[in-house]
PDB file of C-alpha atoms and ligand atoms in Angstrom:
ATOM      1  CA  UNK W   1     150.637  88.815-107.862  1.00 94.00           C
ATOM      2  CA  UNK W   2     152.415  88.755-104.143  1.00 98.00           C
ATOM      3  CA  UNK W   3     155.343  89.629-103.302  1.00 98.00           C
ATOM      4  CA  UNK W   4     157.880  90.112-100.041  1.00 98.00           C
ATOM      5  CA  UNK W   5     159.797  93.370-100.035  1.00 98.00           C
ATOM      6  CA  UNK W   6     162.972  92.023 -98.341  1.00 98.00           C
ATOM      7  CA  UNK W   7     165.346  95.111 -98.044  1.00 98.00           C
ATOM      8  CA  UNK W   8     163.179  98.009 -97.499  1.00 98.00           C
ATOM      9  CA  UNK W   9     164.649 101.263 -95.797  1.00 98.00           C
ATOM     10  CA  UNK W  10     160.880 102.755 -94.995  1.00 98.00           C
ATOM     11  CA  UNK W  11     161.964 103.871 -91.736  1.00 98.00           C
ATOM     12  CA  UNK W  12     164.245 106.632 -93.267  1.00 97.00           C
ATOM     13  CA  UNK W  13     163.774 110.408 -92.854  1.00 97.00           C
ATOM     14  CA  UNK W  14     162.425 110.131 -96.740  1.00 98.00           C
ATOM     15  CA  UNK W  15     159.433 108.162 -95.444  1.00 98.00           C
ATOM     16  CA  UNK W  16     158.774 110.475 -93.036  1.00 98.00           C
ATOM     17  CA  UNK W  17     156.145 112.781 -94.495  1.00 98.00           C
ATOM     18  CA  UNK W  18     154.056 109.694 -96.399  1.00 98.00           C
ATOM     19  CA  UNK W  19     154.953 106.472 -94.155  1.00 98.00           C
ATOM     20  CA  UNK W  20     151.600 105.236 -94.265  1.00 98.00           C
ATOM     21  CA  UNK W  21     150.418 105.812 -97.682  1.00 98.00           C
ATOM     22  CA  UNK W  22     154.080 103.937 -99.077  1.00 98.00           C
ATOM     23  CA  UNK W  23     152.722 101.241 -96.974  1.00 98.00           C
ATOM     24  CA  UNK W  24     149.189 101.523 -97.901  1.00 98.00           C
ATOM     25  CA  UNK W  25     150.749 101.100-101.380  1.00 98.00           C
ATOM     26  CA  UNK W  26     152.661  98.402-100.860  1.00 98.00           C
ATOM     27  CA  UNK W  27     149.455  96.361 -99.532  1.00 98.00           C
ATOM     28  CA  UNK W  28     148.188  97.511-102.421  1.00 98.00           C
ATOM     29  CA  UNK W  29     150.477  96.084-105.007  1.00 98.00           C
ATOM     30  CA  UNK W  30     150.351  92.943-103.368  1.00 98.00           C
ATOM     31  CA  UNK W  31     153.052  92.744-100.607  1.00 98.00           C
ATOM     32  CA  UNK W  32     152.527  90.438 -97.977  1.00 98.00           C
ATOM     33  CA  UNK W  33     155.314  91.594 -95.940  1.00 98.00           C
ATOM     34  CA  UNK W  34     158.393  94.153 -95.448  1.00 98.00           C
ATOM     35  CA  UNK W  35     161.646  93.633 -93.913  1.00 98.00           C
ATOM     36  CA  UNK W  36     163.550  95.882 -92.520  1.00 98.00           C
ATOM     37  CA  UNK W  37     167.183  95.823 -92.439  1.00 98.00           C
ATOM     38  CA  UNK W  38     169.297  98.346 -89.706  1.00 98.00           C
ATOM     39  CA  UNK W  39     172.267 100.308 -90.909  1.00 98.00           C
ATOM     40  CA  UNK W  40     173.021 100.996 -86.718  1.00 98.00           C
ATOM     41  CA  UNK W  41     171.879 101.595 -83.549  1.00 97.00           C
ATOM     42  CA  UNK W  42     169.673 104.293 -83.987  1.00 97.00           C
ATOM     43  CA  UNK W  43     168.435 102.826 -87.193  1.00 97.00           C
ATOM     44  CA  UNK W  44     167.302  99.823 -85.126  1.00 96.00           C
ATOM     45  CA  UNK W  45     165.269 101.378 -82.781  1.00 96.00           C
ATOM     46  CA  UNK W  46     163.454 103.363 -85.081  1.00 97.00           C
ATOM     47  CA  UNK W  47     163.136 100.279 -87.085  1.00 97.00           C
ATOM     48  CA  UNK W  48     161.994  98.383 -83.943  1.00 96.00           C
ATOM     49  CA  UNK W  49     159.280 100.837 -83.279  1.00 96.00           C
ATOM     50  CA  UNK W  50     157.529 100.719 -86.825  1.00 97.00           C
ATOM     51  CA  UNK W  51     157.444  97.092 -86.409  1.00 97.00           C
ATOM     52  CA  UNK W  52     155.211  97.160 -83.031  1.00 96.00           C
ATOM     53  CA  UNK W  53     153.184  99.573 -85.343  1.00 97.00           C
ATOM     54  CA  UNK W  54     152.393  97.661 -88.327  1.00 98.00           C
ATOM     55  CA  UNK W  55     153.015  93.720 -86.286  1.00 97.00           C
ATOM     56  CA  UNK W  56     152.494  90.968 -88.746  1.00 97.00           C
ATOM     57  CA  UNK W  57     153.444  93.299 -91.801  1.00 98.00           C
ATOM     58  CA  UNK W  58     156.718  94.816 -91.155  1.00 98.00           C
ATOM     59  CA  UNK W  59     159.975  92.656 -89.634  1.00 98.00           C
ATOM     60  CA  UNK W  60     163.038  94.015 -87.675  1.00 98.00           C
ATOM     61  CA  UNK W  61     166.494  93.001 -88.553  1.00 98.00           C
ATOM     62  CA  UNK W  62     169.758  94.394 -86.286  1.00 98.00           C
ATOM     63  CA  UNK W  63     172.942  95.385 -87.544  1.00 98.00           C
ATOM     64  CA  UNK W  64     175.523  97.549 -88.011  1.00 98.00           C
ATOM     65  CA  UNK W  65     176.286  98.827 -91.735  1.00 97.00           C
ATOM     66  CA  UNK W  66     180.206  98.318 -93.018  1.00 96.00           C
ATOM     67  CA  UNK W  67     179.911 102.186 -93.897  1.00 95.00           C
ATOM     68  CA  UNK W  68     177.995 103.162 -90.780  1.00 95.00           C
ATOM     69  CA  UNK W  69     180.869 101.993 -88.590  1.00 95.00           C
ATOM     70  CA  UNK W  70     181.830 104.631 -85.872  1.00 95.00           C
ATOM     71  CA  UNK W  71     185.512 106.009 -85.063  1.00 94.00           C
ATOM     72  CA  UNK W  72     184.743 103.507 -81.698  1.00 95.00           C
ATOM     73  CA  UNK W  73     182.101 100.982 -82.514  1.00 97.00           C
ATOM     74  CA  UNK W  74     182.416  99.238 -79.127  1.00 97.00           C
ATOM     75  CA  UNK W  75     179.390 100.792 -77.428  1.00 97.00           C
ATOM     76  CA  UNK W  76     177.082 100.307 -80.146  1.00 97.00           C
ATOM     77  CA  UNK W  77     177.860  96.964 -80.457  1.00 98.00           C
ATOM     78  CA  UNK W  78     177.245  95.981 -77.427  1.00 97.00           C
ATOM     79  CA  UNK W  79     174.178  97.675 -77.143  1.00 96.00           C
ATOM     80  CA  UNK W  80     173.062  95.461 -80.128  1.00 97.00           C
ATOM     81  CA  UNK W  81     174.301  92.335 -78.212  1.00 96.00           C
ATOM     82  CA  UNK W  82     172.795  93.070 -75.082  1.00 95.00           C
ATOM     83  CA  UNK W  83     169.422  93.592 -76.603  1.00 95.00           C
ATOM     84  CA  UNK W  84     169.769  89.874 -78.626  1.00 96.00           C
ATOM     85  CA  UNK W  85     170.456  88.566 -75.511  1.00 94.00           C
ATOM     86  CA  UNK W  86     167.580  89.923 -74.245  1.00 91.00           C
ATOM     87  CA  UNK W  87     165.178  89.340 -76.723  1.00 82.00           C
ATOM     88  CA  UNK W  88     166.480  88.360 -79.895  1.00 74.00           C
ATOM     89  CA  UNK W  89     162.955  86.852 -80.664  1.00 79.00           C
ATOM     90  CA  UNK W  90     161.630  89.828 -82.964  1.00 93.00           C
ATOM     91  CA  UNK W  91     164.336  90.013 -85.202  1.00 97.00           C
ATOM     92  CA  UNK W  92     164.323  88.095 -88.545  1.00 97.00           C
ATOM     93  CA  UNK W  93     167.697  88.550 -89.474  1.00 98.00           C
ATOM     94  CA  UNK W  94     171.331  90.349 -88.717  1.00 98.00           C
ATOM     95  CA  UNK W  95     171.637  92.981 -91.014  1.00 96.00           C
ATOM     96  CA  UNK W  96     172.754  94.432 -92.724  1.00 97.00           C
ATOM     97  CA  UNK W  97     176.389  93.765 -92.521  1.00 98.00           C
ATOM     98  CA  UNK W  98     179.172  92.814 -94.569  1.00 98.00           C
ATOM     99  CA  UNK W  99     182.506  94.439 -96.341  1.00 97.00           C
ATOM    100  CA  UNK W 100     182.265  98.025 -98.515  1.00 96.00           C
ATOM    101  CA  UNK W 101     185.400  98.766 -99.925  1.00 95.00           C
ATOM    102  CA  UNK W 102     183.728 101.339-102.503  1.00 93.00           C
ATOM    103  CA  UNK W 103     184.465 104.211-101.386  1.00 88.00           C
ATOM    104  CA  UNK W 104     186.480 104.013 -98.917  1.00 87.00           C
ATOM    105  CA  UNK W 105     189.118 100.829 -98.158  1.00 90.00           C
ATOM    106  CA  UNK W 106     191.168 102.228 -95.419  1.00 91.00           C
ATOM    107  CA  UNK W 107     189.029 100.748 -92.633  1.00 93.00           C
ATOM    108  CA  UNK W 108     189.419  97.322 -94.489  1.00 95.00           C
ATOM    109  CA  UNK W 109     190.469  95.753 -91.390  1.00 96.00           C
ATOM    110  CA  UNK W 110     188.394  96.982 -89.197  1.00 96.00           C
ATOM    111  CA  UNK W 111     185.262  96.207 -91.594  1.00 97.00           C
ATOM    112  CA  UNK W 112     186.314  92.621 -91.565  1.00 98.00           C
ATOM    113  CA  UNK W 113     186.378  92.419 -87.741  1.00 98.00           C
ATOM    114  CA  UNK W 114     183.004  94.171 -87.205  1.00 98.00           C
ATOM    115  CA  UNK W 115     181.887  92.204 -90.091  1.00 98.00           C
ATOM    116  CA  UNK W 116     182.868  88.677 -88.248  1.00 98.00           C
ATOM    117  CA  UNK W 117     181.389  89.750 -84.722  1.00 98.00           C
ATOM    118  CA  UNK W 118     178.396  90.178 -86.377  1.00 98.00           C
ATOM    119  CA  UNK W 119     178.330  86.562 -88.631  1.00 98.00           C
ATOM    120  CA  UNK W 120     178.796  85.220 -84.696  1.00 98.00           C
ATOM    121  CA  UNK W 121     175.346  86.641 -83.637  1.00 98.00           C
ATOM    122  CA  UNK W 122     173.623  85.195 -87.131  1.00 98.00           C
ATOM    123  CA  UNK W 123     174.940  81.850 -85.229  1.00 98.00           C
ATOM    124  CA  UNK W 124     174.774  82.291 -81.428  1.00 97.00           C
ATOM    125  CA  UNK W 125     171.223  83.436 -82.209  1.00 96.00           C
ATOM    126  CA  UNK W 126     169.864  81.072 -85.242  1.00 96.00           C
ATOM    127  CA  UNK W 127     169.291  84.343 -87.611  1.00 97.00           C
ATOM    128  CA  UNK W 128     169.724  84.532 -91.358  1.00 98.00           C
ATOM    129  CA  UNK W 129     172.383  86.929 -92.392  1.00 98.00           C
ATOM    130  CA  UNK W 130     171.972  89.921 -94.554  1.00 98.00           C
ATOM    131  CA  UNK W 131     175.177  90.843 -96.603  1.00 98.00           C
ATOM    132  CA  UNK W 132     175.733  94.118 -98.719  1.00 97.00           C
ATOM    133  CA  UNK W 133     179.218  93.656-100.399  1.00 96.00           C
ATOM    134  CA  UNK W 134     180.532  96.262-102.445  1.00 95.00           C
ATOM    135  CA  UNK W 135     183.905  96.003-104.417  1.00 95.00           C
ATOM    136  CA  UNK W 136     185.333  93.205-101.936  1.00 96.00           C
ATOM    137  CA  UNK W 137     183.969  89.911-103.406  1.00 97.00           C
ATOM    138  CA  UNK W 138     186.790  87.709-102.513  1.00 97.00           C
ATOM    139  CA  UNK W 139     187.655  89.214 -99.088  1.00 97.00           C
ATOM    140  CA  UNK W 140     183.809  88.719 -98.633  1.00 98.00           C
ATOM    141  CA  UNK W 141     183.940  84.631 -99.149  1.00 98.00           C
ATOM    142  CA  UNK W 142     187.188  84.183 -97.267  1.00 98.00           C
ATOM    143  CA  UNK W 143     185.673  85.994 -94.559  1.00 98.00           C
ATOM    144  CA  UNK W 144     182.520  84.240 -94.652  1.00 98.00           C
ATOM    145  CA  UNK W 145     183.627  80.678 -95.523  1.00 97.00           C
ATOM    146  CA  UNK W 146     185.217  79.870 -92.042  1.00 97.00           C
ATOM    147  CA  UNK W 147     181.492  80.148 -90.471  1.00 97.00           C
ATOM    148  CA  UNK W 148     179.708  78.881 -93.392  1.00 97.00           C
ATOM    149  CA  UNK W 149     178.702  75.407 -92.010  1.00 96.00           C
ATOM    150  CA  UNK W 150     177.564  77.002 -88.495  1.00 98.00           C
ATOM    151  CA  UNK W 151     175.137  79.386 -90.589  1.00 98.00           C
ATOM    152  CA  UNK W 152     172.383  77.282 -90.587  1.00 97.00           C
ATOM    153  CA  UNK W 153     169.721  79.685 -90.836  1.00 98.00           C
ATOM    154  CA  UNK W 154     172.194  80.523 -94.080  1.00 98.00           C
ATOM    155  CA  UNK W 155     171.069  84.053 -95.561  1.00 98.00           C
ATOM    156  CA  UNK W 156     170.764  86.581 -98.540  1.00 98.00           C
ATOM    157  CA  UNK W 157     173.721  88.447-100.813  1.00 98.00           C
ATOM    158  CA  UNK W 158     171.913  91.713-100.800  1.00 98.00           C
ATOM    159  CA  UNK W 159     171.564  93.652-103.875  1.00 97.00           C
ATOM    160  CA  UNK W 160     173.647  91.388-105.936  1.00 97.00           C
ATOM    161  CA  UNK W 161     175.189  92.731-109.542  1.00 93.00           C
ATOM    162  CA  UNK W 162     178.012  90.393-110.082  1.00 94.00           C
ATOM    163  CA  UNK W 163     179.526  88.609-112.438  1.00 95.00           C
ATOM    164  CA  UNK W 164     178.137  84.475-113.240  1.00 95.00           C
ATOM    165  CA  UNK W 165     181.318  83.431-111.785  1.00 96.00           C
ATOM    166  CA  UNK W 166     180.779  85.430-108.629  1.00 97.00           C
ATOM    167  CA  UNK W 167     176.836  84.413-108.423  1.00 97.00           C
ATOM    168  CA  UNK W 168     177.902  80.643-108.694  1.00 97.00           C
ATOM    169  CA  UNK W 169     180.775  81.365-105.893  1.00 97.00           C
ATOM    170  CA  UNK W 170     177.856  82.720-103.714  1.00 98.00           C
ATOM    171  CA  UNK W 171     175.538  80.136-103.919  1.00 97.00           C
ATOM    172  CA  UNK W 172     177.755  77.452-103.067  1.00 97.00           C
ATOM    173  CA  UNK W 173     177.118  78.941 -99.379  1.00 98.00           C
ATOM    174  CA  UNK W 174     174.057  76.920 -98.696  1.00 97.00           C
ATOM    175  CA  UNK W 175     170.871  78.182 -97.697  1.00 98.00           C
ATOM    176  CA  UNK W 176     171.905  81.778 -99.248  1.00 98.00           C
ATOM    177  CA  UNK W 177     169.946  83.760-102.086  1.00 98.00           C
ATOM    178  CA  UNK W 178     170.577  86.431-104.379  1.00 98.00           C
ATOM    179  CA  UNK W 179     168.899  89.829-103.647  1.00 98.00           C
ATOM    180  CA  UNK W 180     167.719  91.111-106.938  1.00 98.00           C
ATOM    181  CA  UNK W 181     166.318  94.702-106.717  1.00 98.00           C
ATOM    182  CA  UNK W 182     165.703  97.974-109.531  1.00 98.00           C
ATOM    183  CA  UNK W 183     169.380  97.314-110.835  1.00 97.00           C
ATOM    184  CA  UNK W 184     167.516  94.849-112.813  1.00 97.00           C
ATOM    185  CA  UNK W 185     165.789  97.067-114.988  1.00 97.00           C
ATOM    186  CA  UNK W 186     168.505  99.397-115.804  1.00 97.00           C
ATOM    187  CA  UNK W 187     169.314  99.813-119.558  1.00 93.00           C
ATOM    188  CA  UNK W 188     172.268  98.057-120.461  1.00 90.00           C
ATOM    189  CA  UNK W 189     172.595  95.771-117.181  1.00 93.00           C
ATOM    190  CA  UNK W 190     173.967  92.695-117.430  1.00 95.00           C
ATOM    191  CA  UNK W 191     172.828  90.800-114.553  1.00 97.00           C
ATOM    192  CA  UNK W 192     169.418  89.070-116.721  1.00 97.00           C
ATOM    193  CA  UNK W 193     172.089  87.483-118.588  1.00 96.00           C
ATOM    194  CA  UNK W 194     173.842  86.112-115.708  1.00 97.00           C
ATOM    195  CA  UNK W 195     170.877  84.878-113.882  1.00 98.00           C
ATOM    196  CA  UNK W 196     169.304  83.540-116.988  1.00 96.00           C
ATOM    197  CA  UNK W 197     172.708  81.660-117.528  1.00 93.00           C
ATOM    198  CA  UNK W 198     172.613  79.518-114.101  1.00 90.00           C
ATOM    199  CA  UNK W 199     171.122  80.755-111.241  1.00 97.00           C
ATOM    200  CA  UNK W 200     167.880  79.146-110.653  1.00 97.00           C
ATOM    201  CA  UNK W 201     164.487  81.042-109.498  1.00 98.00           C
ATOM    202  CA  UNK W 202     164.829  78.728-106.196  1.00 98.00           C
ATOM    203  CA  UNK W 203     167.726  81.155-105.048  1.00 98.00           C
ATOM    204  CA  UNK W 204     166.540  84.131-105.444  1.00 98.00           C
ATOM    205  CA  UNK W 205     164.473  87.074-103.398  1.00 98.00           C
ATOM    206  CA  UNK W 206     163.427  90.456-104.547  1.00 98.00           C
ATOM    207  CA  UNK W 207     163.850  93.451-102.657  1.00 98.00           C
ATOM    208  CA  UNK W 208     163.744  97.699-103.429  1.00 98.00           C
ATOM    209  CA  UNK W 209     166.660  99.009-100.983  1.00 98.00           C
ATOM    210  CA  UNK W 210     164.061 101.977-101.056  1.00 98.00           C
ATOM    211  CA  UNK W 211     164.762 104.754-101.519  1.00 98.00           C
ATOM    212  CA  UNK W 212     167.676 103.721-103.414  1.00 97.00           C
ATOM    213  CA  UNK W 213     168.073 101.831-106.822  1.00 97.00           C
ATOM    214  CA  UNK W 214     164.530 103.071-107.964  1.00 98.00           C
ATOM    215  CA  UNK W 215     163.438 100.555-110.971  1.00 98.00           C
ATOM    216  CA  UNK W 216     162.575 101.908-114.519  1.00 97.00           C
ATOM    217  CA  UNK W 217     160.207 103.797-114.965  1.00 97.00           C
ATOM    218  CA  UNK W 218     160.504 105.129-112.028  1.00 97.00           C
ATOM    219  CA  UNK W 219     164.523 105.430-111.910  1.00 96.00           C
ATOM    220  CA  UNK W 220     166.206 108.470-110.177  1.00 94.00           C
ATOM    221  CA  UNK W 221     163.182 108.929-107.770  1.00 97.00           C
ATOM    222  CA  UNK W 222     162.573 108.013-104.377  1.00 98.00           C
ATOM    223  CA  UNK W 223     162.134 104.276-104.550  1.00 98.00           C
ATOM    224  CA  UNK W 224     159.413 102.213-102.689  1.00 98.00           C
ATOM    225  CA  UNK W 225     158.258  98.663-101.872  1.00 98.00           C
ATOM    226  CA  UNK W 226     155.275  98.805-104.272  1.00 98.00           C
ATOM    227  CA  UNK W 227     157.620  99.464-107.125  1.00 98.00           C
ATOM    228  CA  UNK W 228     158.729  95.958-106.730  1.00 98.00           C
ATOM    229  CA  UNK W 229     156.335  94.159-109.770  1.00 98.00           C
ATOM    230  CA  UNK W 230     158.865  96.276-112.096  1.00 98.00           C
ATOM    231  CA  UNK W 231     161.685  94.373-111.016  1.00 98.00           C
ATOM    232  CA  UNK W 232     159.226  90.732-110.732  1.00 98.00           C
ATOM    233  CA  UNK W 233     157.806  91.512-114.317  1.00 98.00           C
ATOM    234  CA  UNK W 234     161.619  91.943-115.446  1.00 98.00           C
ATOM    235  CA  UNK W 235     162.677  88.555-113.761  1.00 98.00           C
ATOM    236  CA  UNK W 236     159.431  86.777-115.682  1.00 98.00           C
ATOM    237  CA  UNK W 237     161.251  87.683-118.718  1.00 98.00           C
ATOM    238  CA  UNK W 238     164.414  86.375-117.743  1.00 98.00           C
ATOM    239  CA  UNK W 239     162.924  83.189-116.559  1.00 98.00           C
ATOM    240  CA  UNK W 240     160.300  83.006-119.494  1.00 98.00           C
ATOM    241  CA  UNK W 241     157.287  82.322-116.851  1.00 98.00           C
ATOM    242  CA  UNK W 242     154.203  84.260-115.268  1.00 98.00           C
ATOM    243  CA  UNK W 243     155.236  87.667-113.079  1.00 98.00           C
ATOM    244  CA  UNK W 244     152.802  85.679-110.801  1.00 98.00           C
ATOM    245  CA  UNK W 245     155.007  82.780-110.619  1.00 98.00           C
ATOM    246  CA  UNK W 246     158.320  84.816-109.916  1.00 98.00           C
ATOM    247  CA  UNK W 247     156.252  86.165-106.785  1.00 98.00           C
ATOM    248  CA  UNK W 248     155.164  82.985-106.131  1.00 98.00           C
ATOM    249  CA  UNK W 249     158.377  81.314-105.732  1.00 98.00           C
ATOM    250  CA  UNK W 250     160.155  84.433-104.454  1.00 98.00           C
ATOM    251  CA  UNK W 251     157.665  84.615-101.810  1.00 98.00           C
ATOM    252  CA  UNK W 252     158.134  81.055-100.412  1.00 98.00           C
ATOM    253  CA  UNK W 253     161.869  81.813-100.812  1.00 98.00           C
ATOM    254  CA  UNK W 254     161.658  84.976 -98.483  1.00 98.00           C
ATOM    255  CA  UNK W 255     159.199  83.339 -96.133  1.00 98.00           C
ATOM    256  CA  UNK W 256     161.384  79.692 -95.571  1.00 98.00           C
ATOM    257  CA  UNK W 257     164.395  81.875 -95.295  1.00 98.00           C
ATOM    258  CA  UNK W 258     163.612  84.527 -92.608  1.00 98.00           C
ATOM    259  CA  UNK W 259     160.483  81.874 -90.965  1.00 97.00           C
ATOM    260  CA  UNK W 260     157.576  84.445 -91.612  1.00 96.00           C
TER     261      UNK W 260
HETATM  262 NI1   NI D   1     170.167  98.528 -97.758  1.00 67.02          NI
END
């Protein structure tokens, strides 16, 4: 079975001691590829680096996180701008970015602003755009909708737990897919019901978020992307098919979406 890690935090300080085995594994297991979304400036050079490393096997994306977002974000954005402009050629996507009013709504505002700068590079540069959303659903469409038909490169609702309602909501923005990670596997989750009651295979990618959301049987550890079949061999039950055919599809969802 392959597979395409698409939301893998490897770069992190909890890599640090093991990088290349976690990606030995991941080969391994049977990824063909990691991407790598940036939470902020510092994030993306780091990322950028590991990516000249392992060429071919691990992707850049840019971005600044909703809950990464600086007292003055100004100089960090630009920074991120100025290197699109200059070569905007390595990344695969702009992410992530998006709205998290979880734990802390009182920089709605400002969220939403950074948020819609950054939904302007996904279009000025023809990139996909990687959303986490976290407790702002609706302000997350209205902000999205405006720009929804200049998106053409569309994009992927990272790490998505909602309700069917909210997953058919989502996929009426075209070209988007549902980011299915470990959640999946949790006891007592209700998201293979929702899936299983209307969201096809066809809109869907897998990803880890490693090191977080670790899948049974692995939960409360450090997660990583060759603990990805866990969450494919849960989605063959949903779908009643092979775990090879959820990588299959997945795969060729991941690879027409991000052009890899
Ligand atoms: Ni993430």
């Amino acid at each position: 079975m392959t597979y395409i890690d698409t939301h893998t935090h490897i770069y992190g300080e909890e890599f640090d001691a093991d990088r290349a085995e976690v990606i030995a594994r991941a080969r391994e297991a049977g990824a063909e590829a990691l991407l790598l979304p940036a939470t902020d400036w510092q994030s993306t050079q780091k990322i950028m680096a590991l990516c000249q490393d392992y060429a071919g096997y691990c992707y850049p994306m840019i971005g600044l996180h909703p809950e990464d977002i600086p007292a003055e974000p100004e100089a960090e954005l630009t920074a991120m701008e100025q290197l699109l402009e200059t070569q905007a050629a390595p990344f695969v996507a702009v992410g992530e970015v998006g709205i998290d009013l979880y734990w802390d709504a009182s920089r709605r505002d400002e969220q939403v602003e950074v948020f819609r700068r950054q939904i302007g590079w996904a279009v000025r540069y023809d990139l996909p755009l990687v959303i986490h959303s976290r407790k702002a659903h609706r302000l997350l469409c209205d902000t999205l909708r405006p720009a929804a038909k200049e998106l053409r490169r569309g994009g992927v609702f990272h790490c998505f737990s909602g309700s069917a309602e909210e997953a058919r909501e989502l996929l009426r923005f075209e070209g988007f897919y549902l980011g299915i990670g470990g959640v999946l596997t949790f006891k007592n989750c209700k998201l293979p019901a929702t899936l299983a009651a209307g969201v096809p295979l066809e809109r869907l990618v897998v990803e880890t978020d490693a090191p977080y959301l670790t899948p049974v049987p692995y939960r409360g550890q450090r997660n990583e992307p060759a603990y990805v079949p866990y969450v494919i061999a849960r989605l063959a039950e949903v779908y009643e098919t092979t775990p090879e055919e959820v990588g299959r599809v997945t795969t060729e969802n991941a690879r027409r979406l991000f052009g890899i």
